[in-house]
Short mmCIF file of C-alpha atoms and ligand atoms in Angstrom, two decimals:
data_model
loop_
_atom_site.label_atom_id
_atom_site.label_comp_id
_atom_site.label_asym_id
_atom_site.label_seq_id
_atom_site.Cartn_x
_atom_site.Cartn_y
_atom_site.Cartn_z
CA MET A 213 1.58 -26.88 -3.37
CA SER A 214 3.37 -23.92 -4.86
CA ASN A 215 6.11 -23.74 -7.48
CA PRO A 216 7.08 -26.85 -9.38
CA ILE A 217 10.86 -27.29 -9.22
CA LEU A 218 11.47 -30.51 -11.06
CA THR A 219 9.19 -31.87 -13.74
CA LEU A 220 9.52 -35.24 -15.41
CA SER A 221 7.22 -35.83 -18.33
CA HIS A 222 6.69 -39.10 -20.15
CA LEU A 223 10.11 -40.37 -19.19
CA THR A 224 11.23 -43.56 -20.92
CA LYS A 225 14.48 -45.29 -20.02
CA ARG A 226 15.79 -48.50 -21.51
CA PHE A 227 18.95 -50.50 -21.04
CA ASP A 228 19.06 -52.16 -24.45
CA GLU A 229 15.98 -54.39 -24.41
CA LEU A 230 15.16 -53.84 -20.77
CA LEU A 231 12.48 -51.19 -20.25
CA VAL A 232 13.17 -49.65 -16.85
CA LEU A 233 11.04 -46.49 -16.86
CA ASP A 234 7.88 -46.53 -18.92
CA ASP A 235 6.28 -43.17 -19.74
CA LEU A 236 6.73 -41.89 -16.22
CA SER A 237 5.61 -38.40 -15.22
CA LEU A 238 6.24 -36.72 -11.90
CA THR A 239 6.40 -33.18 -10.54
CA VAL A 240 8.21 -32.14 -7.38
CA HIS A 241 7.20 -28.81 -5.85
CA GLU A 242 9.20 -26.39 -3.79
CA GLY A 243 9.53 -27.51 -0.19
CA GLU A 244 8.07 -30.90 -0.91
CA VAL A 245 9.52 -34.19 0.31
CA VAL A 246 8.71 -37.06 -2.03
CA VAL A 247 9.64 -40.59 -1.01
CA ILE A 248 9.98 -43.28 -3.67
CA VAL A 249 9.59 -46.88 -2.62
CA GLY A 250 9.48 -50.05 -4.63
CA PRO A 251 10.94 -53.53 -4.92
CA SER A 252 14.62 -53.93 -5.59
CA GLY A 253 15.50 -53.56 -9.27
CA CYS A 254 12.37 -51.57 -10.14
CA GLY A 255 14.38 -48.59 -11.36
CA LYS A 256 14.54 -46.22 -8.38
CA SER A 257 18.26 -45.57 -8.73
CA THR A 258 17.92 -45.24 -12.48
CA LEU A 259 15.17 -42.66 -12.01
CA LEU A 260 17.37 -40.52 -9.74
CA ARG A 261 20.35 -40.90 -12.05
CA CYS A 262 18.27 -39.69 -14.98
CA MET A 263 17.38 -36.54 -13.04
CA ASN A 264 21.07 -35.74 -12.83
CA ALA A 265 21.73 -36.68 -16.45
CA LEU A 266 24.01 -39.49 -15.37
CA GLU A 267 21.87 -41.71 -17.60
CA GLU A 268 20.63 -40.98 -21.09
CA ILE A 269 16.89 -41.20 -21.56
CA GLN A 270 15.12 -42.60 -24.60
CA GLY A 271 11.96 -40.57 -24.37
CA GLY A 272 10.27 -37.70 -22.54
CA GLU A 273 12.03 -34.87 -20.79
CA ILE A 274 13.25 -33.58 -17.47
CA ARG A 275 13.03 -29.92 -16.58
CA LEU A 276 14.45 -28.05 -13.63
CA HIS A 277 12.63 -24.72 -13.30
CA GLY A 278 11.65 -25.14 -16.92
CA GLU A 279 15.21 -25.75 -18.11
CA LEU A 280 15.92 -28.98 -19.93
CA VAL A 281 18.23 -31.39 -18.08
CA SER A 282 19.97 -33.76 -20.46
CA LYS A 283 23.44 -35.03 -21.26
CA SER A 284 23.58 -32.59 -24.14
CA SER A 285 22.47 -29.51 -22.15
CA LYS A 286 25.09 -26.83 -22.62
CA ASN A 287 24.67 -25.62 -19.04
CA LEU A 288 24.68 -29.14 -17.61
CA THR A 289 27.27 -28.35 -14.93
CA GLU A 290 25.16 -25.38 -13.78
CA LEU A 291 22.05 -27.53 -13.64
CA ARG A 292 23.83 -30.26 -11.74
CA GLN A 293 24.92 -27.78 -9.09
CA LYS A 294 21.27 -27.16 -8.36
CA ILE A 295 20.56 -30.88 -7.96
CA GLY A 296 22.37 -32.37 -4.98
CA MET A 297 22.76 -36.13 -4.89
CA VAL A 298 23.85 -38.61 -2.24
CA PHE A 299 24.46 -42.18 -3.35
CA GLN A 300 24.01 -45.49 -1.58
CA SER A 301 27.66 -46.48 -1.69
CA TYR A 302 30.02 -44.12 0.04
CA ASP A 303 31.17 -41.75 -2.61
CA LEU A 304 33.49 -39.38 -0.75
CA PHE A 305 36.80 -38.68 -2.47
CA PRO A 306 39.27 -40.87 -0.54
CA HIS A 307 42.33 -38.75 -1.29
CA LEU A 308 40.81 -35.61 0.25
CA THR A 309 40.06 -34.79 3.87
CA VAL A 310 36.48 -34.29 4.98
CA LEU A 311 36.80 -30.51 4.71
CA GLU A 312 38.51 -30.71 1.29
CA ASN A 313 35.76 -33.03 0.08
CA ILE A 314 33.17 -30.43 1.00
CA VAL A 315 34.87 -27.29 -0.30
CA LEU A 316 36.18 -28.73 -3.60
CA ALA A 317 33.08 -28.02 -5.68
CA PRO A 318 32.17 -24.68 -4.04
CA MET A 319 35.71 -23.47 -4.79
CA LYS A 320 36.29 -24.94 -8.23
CA VAL A 321 32.78 -24.78 -9.61
CA GLN A 322 31.26 -21.77 -7.87
CA LYS A 323 34.60 -19.95 -7.53
CA ARG A 324 34.02 -19.18 -3.88
CA SER A 325 37.02 -18.33 -1.71
CA ARG A 326 38.51 -21.04 0.49
CA GLU A 327 37.69 -19.02 3.62
CA ASP A 328 34.08 -18.54 2.67
CA ALA A 329 33.56 -22.18 1.65
CA SER A 330 35.40 -23.52 4.70
CA LYS A 331 33.41 -21.36 7.06
CA GLU A 332 30.15 -22.66 5.71
CA ALA A 333 31.47 -26.22 5.61
CA MET A 334 32.46 -26.07 9.27
CA ALA A 335 29.08 -24.67 10.26
CA LEU A 336 27.31 -27.46 8.36
CA LEU A 337 29.64 -30.10 9.83
CA ALA A 338 28.85 -28.80 13.30
CA ARG A 339 25.18 -29.23 12.60
CA VAL A 340 25.65 -32.92 11.84
CA GLY A 341 28.01 -33.33 14.80
CA LEU A 342 31.18 -33.89 12.79
CA GLU A 343 33.10 -30.67 13.37
CA GLU A 344 36.06 -32.47 14.87
CA LYS A 345 36.35 -34.77 11.82
CA ALA A 346 37.12 -31.95 9.37
CA ALA A 347 40.77 -32.96 9.01
CA SER A 348 40.12 -36.72 8.88
CA TYR A 349 40.22 -38.81 5.75
CA PRO A 350 37.10 -40.73 4.70
CA ARG A 351 38.69 -44.08 5.55
CA GLN A 352 38.92 -42.92 9.18
CA LEU A 353 35.14 -42.46 9.41
CA SER A 354 32.34 -44.90 10.08
CA GLY A 355 29.75 -45.53 7.38
CA GLY A 356 27.21 -43.28 9.08
CA GLN A 357 29.74 -40.47 9.43
CA LYS A 358 30.68 -40.78 5.76
CA GLN A 359 27.09 -40.44 4.68
CA ARG A 360 26.58 -37.39 6.88
CA VAL A 361 29.64 -35.81 5.28
CA ALA A 362 28.28 -36.67 1.83
CA ILE A 363 25.05 -34.88 2.75
CA VAL A 364 26.98 -31.83 3.95
CA ARG A 365 29.03 -31.88 0.73
CA ALA A 366 25.84 -31.76 -1.32
CA LEU A 367 24.30 -29.06 0.91
CA CYS A 368 27.31 -26.78 0.64
CA MET A 369 26.50 -26.25 -3.06
CA HIS A 370 23.10 -24.77 -2.07
CA PRO A 371 21.12 -27.12 -4.28
CA GLU A 372 17.47 -26.45 -4.98
CA ILE A 373 16.60 -30.10 -4.69
CA LEU A 374 18.32 -33.01 -2.97
CA LEU A 375 18.20 -36.60 -4.22
CA PHE A 376 18.91 -39.43 -1.78
CA ASP A 377 19.40 -42.95 -3.10
CA GLU A 378 19.07 -45.47 -0.27
CA VAL A 379 21.68 -43.63 1.72
CA THR A 380 21.32 -45.96 4.70
CA ALA A 381 21.09 -49.26 2.85
CA ALA A 382 24.76 -50.11 3.32
CA LEU A 383 24.91 -49.04 6.96
CA ASP A 384 24.98 -51.09 10.13
CA PRO A 385 21.62 -50.72 11.91
CA GLU A 386 22.97 -48.58 14.73
CA MET A 387 24.21 -45.97 12.25
CA VAL A 388 21.01 -45.68 10.26
CA ARG A 389 19.40 -43.41 12.82
CA GLU A 390 22.08 -40.70 12.84
CA VAL A 391 21.81 -40.31 9.07
CA LEU A 392 18.02 -40.35 8.93
CA ASP A 393 17.87 -37.74 11.71
CA VAL A 394 19.93 -35.40 9.56
CA ILE A 395 17.50 -35.85 6.66
CA LEU A 396 14.51 -35.33 8.93
CA ARG A 397 15.97 -32.04 10.08
CA LEU A 398 16.45 -30.96 6.46
CA ALA A 399 12.78 -31.69 5.89
CA ASP A 400 11.89 -29.50 8.87
CA GLN A 401 13.91 -26.69 7.29
CA GLY A 402 11.72 -26.92 4.22
CA LYS A 403 14.29 -28.41 1.82
CA THR A 404 12.93 -29.94 -1.36
CA MET A 405 13.90 -33.60 -1.44
CA LEU A 406 13.37 -36.79 -3.36
CA ILE A 407 14.22 -39.79 -1.24
CA VAL A 408 14.55 -43.44 -2.17
CA THR A 409 14.46 -45.60 0.94
CA HIS A 410 13.53 -48.98 2.36
CA GLU A 411 13.01 -47.56 5.86
CA MET A 412 9.23 -47.44 6.04
CA GLN A 413 8.96 -45.78 9.46
CA PHE A 414 11.24 -43.05 8.24
CA ALA A 415 9.32 -42.71 4.98
CA ARG A 416 6.14 -42.21 6.93
CA ALA A 417 7.71 -39.55 9.13
CA VAL A 418 9.51 -37.56 6.48
CA ALA A 419 7.31 -37.72 3.40
CA ASP A 420 4.69 -35.32 2.14
CA ARG A 421 3.98 -37.76 -0.63
CA ILE A 422 4.86 -41.40 -1.17
CA ILE A 423 5.22 -43.00 -4.55
CA LEU A 424 5.35 -46.70 -5.32
CA LEU A 425 7.42 -47.44 -8.38
CA GLU A 426 7.03 -50.81 -10.02
CA ALA A 427 7.20 -52.15 -13.56
CA GLY A 428 8.51 -48.82 -14.77
CA ARG A 429 5.49 -46.84 -13.63
CA ILE A 430 4.06 -45.07 -10.63
CA GLN A 431 1.64 -47.65 -9.27
CA GLU A 432 0.33 -45.71 -6.32
CA GLU A 433 0.77 -42.25 -4.95
CA GLY A 434 -0.53 -40.57 -1.82
CA THR A 435 0.14 -39.05 1.57
CA PRO A 436 1.89 -41.36 4.03
CA GLU A 437 -1.44 -41.96 5.83
CA GLU A 438 -3.19 -42.93 2.63
CA PHE A 439 -0.33 -45.06 1.42
CA PHE A 440 0.37 -47.00 4.59
CA ASP A 441 -3.07 -47.14 6.20
CA SER A 442 -5.31 -47.61 3.21
CA PRO A 443 -3.40 -48.58 0.10
CA LYS A 444 -5.68 -48.68 -2.91
CA THR A 445 -3.87 -50.98 -5.32
CA GLU A 446 -3.05 -54.66 -4.98
CA ARG A 447 0.58 -53.90 -5.79
CA ALA A 448 0.84 -51.47 -2.88
CA LYS A 449 -0.79 -53.93 -0.49
CA LYS A 450 1.58 -56.67 -1.60
CA PHE A 451 4.59 -54.40 -1.35
CA LEU A 452 3.67 -53.30 2.17
CA GLN A 453 3.16 -56.89 3.26
CA THR A 454 6.83 -57.57 2.68
CA PHE A 455 7.55 -55.27 5.62
CA THR A 456 5.22 -56.88 8.16
CA PHE A 457 5.90 -60.06 10.03
CA GLU A 458 3.31 -62.44 11.35
CA ARG A 459 3.78 -65.79 13.04
CA LYS A 460 1.33 -68.56 12.69
CA ARG A 461 -1.04 -68.82 15.68
CA LEU A 462 -0.03 -72.40 16.28
CA GLU A 463 3.50 -71.35 17.14
CA GLN A 464 2.39 -68.33 19.10
CA PRO A 465 -0.86 -69.12 20.95
CA GLN A 466 -0.50 -66.15 23.33
CA SER A 467 -0.55 -63.70 20.40
CA GLN A 468 -2.72 -60.70 21.03
CA ASN A 469 -4.34 -60.52 17.64
CA MET B 146 91.65 -55.83 -4.38
CA ASN B 147 94.05 -53.06 -5.25
CA TRP B 148 92.92 -49.75 -3.77
CA THR B 149 95.39 -47.71 -5.80
CA VAL B 150 93.77 -49.01 -8.97
CA ILE B 151 90.38 -48.18 -7.60
CA ARG B 152 91.46 -44.64 -6.81
CA GLN B 153 92.81 -44.33 -10.34
CA TYR B 154 89.61 -45.61 -11.93
CA LEU B 155 87.29 -43.54 -9.80
CA PRO B 156 87.17 -40.38 -12.00
CA LEU B 157 86.38 -42.48 -15.08
CA TYR B 158 83.47 -44.15 -13.33
CA ARG B 159 82.23 -40.85 -11.98
CA LYS B 160 82.08 -39.43 -15.48
CA ALA B 161 80.35 -42.55 -16.82
CA ALA B 162 77.82 -42.45 -13.99
CA GLY B 163 77.04 -38.84 -14.88
CA LEU B 164 76.24 -39.91 -18.44
CA THR B 165 74.11 -42.86 -17.28
CA VAL B 166 72.11 -40.63 -14.94
CA ARG B 167 71.68 -37.85 -17.50
CA ILE B 168 70.47 -40.11 -20.28
CA GLY B 169 68.44 -42.14 -17.82
CA LEU B 170 66.60 -39.15 -16.42
CA LEU B 171 65.94 -37.52 -19.77
CA GLY B 172 64.73 -40.82 -21.23
CA ILE B 173 62.48 -41.47 -18.23
CA ALA B 174 61.05 -37.94 -18.34
CA ALA B 175 60.17 -38.48 -21.99
CA ALA B 176 58.75 -41.91 -21.13
CA ILE B 177 56.45 -40.32 -18.54
CA LEU B 178 55.13 -37.84 -21.10
CA ILE B 179 54.57 -40.62 -23.63
CA GLY B 180 52.85 -42.69 -20.95
CA LEU B 181 50.49 -39.86 -19.99
CA PHE B 182 49.71 -39.20 -23.62
CA CYS B 183 48.94 -42.88 -24.28
CA THR B 184 46.70 -43.07 -21.19
CA ALA B 185 44.77 -39.99 -22.29
CA VAL B 186 44.35 -41.38 -25.82
CA GLN B 187 43.20 -44.77 -24.55
CA ARG B 188 40.62 -43.12 -22.29
CA SER B 189 39.31 -41.02 -25.15
CA ARG B 190 37.07 -42.50 -27.78
CA ILE B 191 39.12 -41.68 -30.87
CA PRO B 192 39.25 -45.01 -32.72
CA VAL B 193 42.36 -44.84 -34.96
CA PHE B 194 44.56 -43.22 -32.33
CA ARG B 195 43.63 -45.83 -29.75
CA GLN B 196 44.68 -48.63 -32.07
CA LEU B 197 47.95 -46.89 -32.92
CA VAL B 198 48.70 -46.55 -29.23
CA SER B 199 47.89 -50.22 -28.59
CA ALA B 200 50.18 -51.22 -31.46
CA TYR B 201 52.97 -49.05 -30.08
CA ILE B 202 52.59 -50.55 -26.61
CA GLU B 203 52.76 -54.11 -27.94
CA LEU B 204 55.77 -53.35 -30.13
CA SER B 205 57.61 -51.56 -27.37
CA ARG B 206 56.96 -54.14 -24.67
CA ASN B 207 57.73 -57.15 -26.81
CA THR B 208 61.10 -56.16 -28.26
CA PRO B 209 64.33 -55.91 -26.25
CA LEU B 210 65.81 -52.47 -25.67
CA LEU B 211 69.01 -53.66 -27.34
CA VAL B 212 67.14 -54.36 -30.57
CA GLN B 213 65.37 -51.01 -30.38
CA LEU B 214 68.72 -49.27 -29.90
CA PHE B 215 70.34 -51.09 -32.84
CA PHE B 216 67.39 -50.14 -34.98
CA LEU B 217 67.76 -46.47 -34.03
CA TYR B 218 71.54 -46.33 -34.11
CA TYR B 219 72.31 -48.34 -37.24
CA GLY B 220 68.96 -48.17 -39.00
CA LEU B 221 68.19 -44.46 -38.96
CA PRO B 222 71.39 -43.35 -40.77
CA LYS B 223 70.63 -45.92 -43.50
CA ILE B 224 67.38 -44.13 -44.28
CA GLY B 225 69.12 -40.79 -44.15
CA VAL B 226 68.30 -39.65 -40.60
CA PRO B 227 71.48 -38.39 -38.96
CA THR B 228 71.79 -39.48 -35.37
CA ASN B 229 74.21 -39.83 -32.47
CA ALA B 230 74.63 -42.24 -29.60
CA VAL B 231 73.29 -39.94 -26.87
CA ALA B 232 70.14 -39.07 -28.79
CA CYS B 233 69.60 -42.75 -29.58
CA GLY B 234 70.03 -43.71 -25.95
CA ILE B 235 67.44 -41.19 -24.82
CA ALA B 236 65.04 -42.06 -27.63
CA GLY B 237 65.43 -45.79 -27.05
CA LEU B 238 64.75 -45.47 -23.35
CA ALA B 239 61.75 -43.23 -24.02
CA PHE B 240 60.40 -45.69 -26.59
CA LEU B 241 60.70 -48.62 -24.20
CA GLY B 242 59.66 -46.72 -21.06
CA GLY B 243 56.65 -45.01 -22.64
CA SER B 244 54.70 -48.26 -22.83
CA TYR B 245 55.65 -49.31 -19.30
CA MET B 246 54.57 -45.94 -17.94
CA ALA B 247 51.34 -46.10 -19.96
CA GLU B 248 50.52 -49.47 -18.40
CA ALA B 249 51.27 -48.17 -14.90
CA PHE B 250 49.05 -45.10 -15.36
CA ARG B 251 46.28 -47.13 -16.99
CA SER B 252 46.10 -49.54 -14.07
CA GLY B 253 45.80 -46.48 -11.83
CA VAL B 254 42.97 -44.93 -13.78
CA GLU B 255 41.14 -48.22 -14.05
CA ALA B 256 41.29 -48.75 -10.30
CA ILE B 257 39.08 -45.72 -9.72
CA ASP B 258 35.44 -46.63 -9.22
CA ILE B 259 33.03 -45.02 -11.69
CA ILE B 260 31.07 -43.63 -8.74
CA GLN B 261 33.94 -41.25 -8.04
CA GLU B 262 33.47 -39.72 -11.46
CA GLU B 263 29.70 -39.62 -11.08
CA SER B 264 29.70 -37.97 -7.70
CA ALA B 265 32.09 -35.34 -9.04
CA TYR B 266 29.71 -34.70 -11.95
CA SER B 267 26.73 -34.55 -9.63
CA LEU B 268 28.49 -31.76 -7.73
CA GLY B 269 28.74 -29.81 -10.96
CA LEU B 270 32.40 -30.45 -11.77
CA SER B 271 33.22 -30.48 -15.47
CA ARG B 272 34.96 -33.40 -17.19
CA GLY B 273 38.32 -31.63 -17.02
CA GLN B 274 37.93 -30.68 -13.36
CA THR B 275 36.87 -34.22 -12.53
CA LEU B 276 39.99 -35.66 -14.17
CA ARG B 277 42.25 -33.12 -12.55
CA TYR B 278 40.94 -33.02 -8.99
CA VAL B 279 39.35 -36.44 -8.57
CA ILE B 280 40.63 -39.07 -11.01
CA PHE B 281 44.31 -38.24 -11.59
CA PRO B 282 45.35 -37.76 -7.96
CA GLN B 283 43.79 -41.09 -7.02
CA ALA B 284 45.10 -42.83 -10.12
CA PHE B 285 48.58 -41.55 -9.38
CA SER B 286 48.65 -42.93 -5.87
CA VAL B 287 47.57 -46.33 -7.21
CA SER B 288 50.27 -46.14 -9.89
CA VAL B 289 53.11 -45.14 -7.60
CA PRO B 290 54.51 -48.63 -6.86
CA ALA B 291 54.47 -49.59 -10.55
CA PHE B 292 55.85 -46.17 -11.45
CA VAL B 293 58.79 -46.50 -9.06
CA ALA B 294 59.49 -50.05 -10.28
CA ASN B 295 59.55 -48.72 -13.85
CA VAL B 296 62.03 -45.97 -13.03
CA ILE B 297 64.40 -48.49 -11.47
CA PHE B 298 63.89 -50.97 -14.31
CA LEU B 299 64.64 -48.31 -16.92
CA LEU B 300 67.77 -47.10 -15.15
CA LYS B 301 69.03 -50.67 -15.05
CA GLU B 302 68.23 -51.06 -18.74
CA THR B 303 70.70 -48.26 -19.50
CA SER B 304 73.41 -50.90 -19.06
CA VAL B 305 72.86 -52.00 -22.67
CA PHE B 306 73.86 -48.55 -23.96
CA SER B 307 77.48 -49.71 -24.19
CA ALA B 308 76.40 -51.65 -27.26
CA ILE B 309 76.05 -48.41 -29.20
CA SER B 310 79.37 -47.11 -27.84
CA LEU B 311 77.90 -44.79 -25.24
CA MET B 312 80.53 -44.40 -22.52
CA ASP B 313 78.25 -45.30 -19.68
CA LEU B 314 79.15 -47.37 -16.62
CA MET B 315 78.95 -50.72 -18.36
CA PHE B 316 81.07 -49.49 -21.26
CA THR B 317 83.70 -48.11 -18.90
CA ALA B 318 83.94 -51.35 -16.96
CA LYS B 319 84.22 -53.52 -20.06
CA ASP B 320 86.74 -51.11 -21.56
CA LEU B 321 88.97 -51.10 -18.49
CA ILE B 322 88.85 -54.88 -18.18
CA GLY B 323 89.83 -55.22 -21.81
CA LEU B 324 92.72 -52.80 -21.46
CA TYR B 325 94.25 -53.68 -18.07
CA TYR B 326 92.68 -57.01 -16.97
CA LYS B 327 91.83 -55.55 -13.53
CA THR B 328 88.58 -57.48 -13.49
CA THR B 329 87.90 -57.45 -9.75
CA GLU B 330 88.39 -53.72 -9.28
CA SER B 331 86.46 -52.84 -12.43
CA LEU B 332 83.45 -54.98 -11.53
CA PHE B 333 83.55 -53.85 -7.92
CA LEU B 334 83.29 -50.22 -9.00
CA LEU B 335 80.54 -51.09 -11.46
CA VAL B 336 78.38 -52.59 -8.71
CA VAL B 337 79.13 -49.74 -6.32
CA PHE B 338 78.16 -47.07 -8.83
CA TYR B 339 74.92 -48.75 -9.87
CA LEU B 340 74.02 -49.06 -6.20
CA LEU B 341 74.88 -45.39 -5.62
CA ILE B 342 72.45 -44.42 -8.36
CA LEU B 343 69.65 -46.88 -7.65
CA LEU B 344 69.53 -47.07 -3.85
CA PRO B 345 68.58 -43.41 -3.30
CA ILE B 346 65.91 -43.71 -5.97
CA SER B 347 64.58 -46.82 -4.34
CA LEU B 348 64.41 -45.05 -0.99
CA LEU B 349 62.75 -42.01 -2.51
CA GLY B 350 60.22 -44.32 -4.11
CA THR B 351 59.40 -45.91 -0.77
CA LEU B 352 58.88 -42.47 0.74
CA LEU B 353 56.64 -41.46 -2.15
CA GLU B 354 54.59 -44.63 -1.73
CA ARG B 355 54.17 -43.94 1.95
CA ARG B 356 53.15 -40.33 1.34
CA THR B 357 50.54 -41.17 -1.27
CA ARG B 358 49.11 -44.13 0.57
CA HIS B 359 46.85 -41.83 2.61
CA ALA B 360 44.52 -42.10 -0.33
CA GLY B 361 44.07 -45.73 0.79
CA PHE B 362 41.02 -47.19 -0.81
CA GLY B 363 39.67 -48.88 2.26
CA THR B 364 36.44 -46.96 1.93
N1 ADP C 278 24.03 -49.74 -16.43
C1 ADP C 278 23.05 -50.67 -16.57
N2 ADP C 278 23.04 -51.49 -17.62
C2 ADP C 278 22.08 -52.42 -17.77
N3 ADP C 278 21.07 -52.60 -16.91
C3 ADP C 278 21.02 -51.82 -15.81
C4 ADP C 278 22.02 -50.82 -15.58
N4 ADP C 278 21.73 -50.20 -14.42
C5 ADP C 278 20.60 -50.78 -13.95
N5 ADP C 278 20.17 -51.75 -14.77
C6 ADP C 278 18.96 -52.56 -14.60
O1 ADP C 278 17.86 -51.68 -14.52
C7 ADP C 278 16.94 -52.13 -13.54
C8 ADP C 278 16.72 -51.05 -12.51
O2 ADP C 278 17.87 -50.90 -11.73
P1 ADP C 278 17.97 -49.87 -10.53
O3 ADP C 278 17.54 -48.54 -11.01
O4 ADP C 278 19.32 -49.96 -9.96
O5 ADP C 278 16.89 -50.44 -9.52
P2 ADP C 278 16.64 -50.09 -7.98
O6 ADP C 278 17.48 -48.92 -7.62
O7 ADP C 278 15.17 -49.82 -7.90
O8 ADP C 278 16.98 -51.31 -7.20
C9 ADP C 278 17.49 -53.42 -12.99
O9 ADP C 278 16.89 -54.49 -13.63
C10 ADP C 278 18.95 -53.35 -13.31
O10 ADP C 278 19.47 -54.64 -13.49
MG1 MG C 279 19.00 -48.76 -6.21
#
């Protein structure tokens, strides 16, 4: 692995008494796709929100290319431009059309011309198959379409790293695929990404590295093959078991195992 | 109903309506500014100012406009502040309307999910840009129905101005009844003129609501 892009060292995050992240360190390298898995409530969303300085941290530090990311960073808006984020709940701006949603930040933050930003936005929309929705409002889109637009909106800022927080968790099953396919294609293009997901098949396909987060710490870390086929820790084995289904032999005598 | 009388009275009512509309619009414009200011202060984290604003809102909402007008019109000269009826009318309406507008805007701002703010920040927008391009436009479209109701409410409230001798519609009607006892004609014109002022505003409000509803929050 080459250049480190994002470095978290000894991160500690508390909500009052509740310790959510406990001395957590993690480095994401250029072109790497890191998938974070873990039981609900273990702090995955909090971890991503810290990386964008949406949450204050109580210890440790976060650096993007060596620059400190924190709520008090003077160049916070510049840093945030370089970190794209897509949330679990649909977060498009409902009063703006799809195209306006995408070009708002490029125009207002990066001072690009409307023509330039729109041209790129349309090209990106075409790539996710939503060209003809440019003039629609978010409420006229399905959940899967909204999430694809949210991804395009983040991409249009040319971020150096993309954070995805369970972007398919609120979707109907038949829409999950269209969103995950977009993310898979981004991985093929060599984008640096940090992905929180509960879709294990997808995690296996997209990840260079999988991390299990539990009790505020990284409990296990490895390639998808290592993680899924030969987990080392008890926690990882237990976590993976929650995704497999077995019926008792009594009920299913013709079972092949 | 005597139509000759009505034709005679018409110019008087037209003049009075002009005064009602002028004071009404100026007072409402000031009320909007006060409302925006209060909303901004309440969203900020400046402790003393927030409490002052809350106190103002309670005082303004829980006293009748008539009492506020009397206070301004008869009270201010007693403490040496020269004043006149028109200025008092505008100030009174602004004082009452400011709190109503503040409440309308606040409900709008509070209806916006925090995630809207966060996703704007995550795109690199500053606090100011987030308020201007993301929060205010959405807050406004939520506030529109309450805003329109306030405008109509405040225009109707102008009918108490006659109490401080402003020659508005109410004053004119009462005056004419007292002088000539043409009660039917006087009241008829009073109703007609209030409708002439308020109906167009009501219609405009409905149009505005329809135009801003595209921001529907069915996401
Ligand atoms: N704003 C907050 N205030 C207090 N506790 C919070 C807040 N946000 C999250 N938590 C708590 O922190 C823990 C981690 O939450 P979260 O990061 O959302 O978990 P995950 O995304 O892994 O499901 C949970 O116990 C949650 O209840
Ligand atoms: Mg979460």
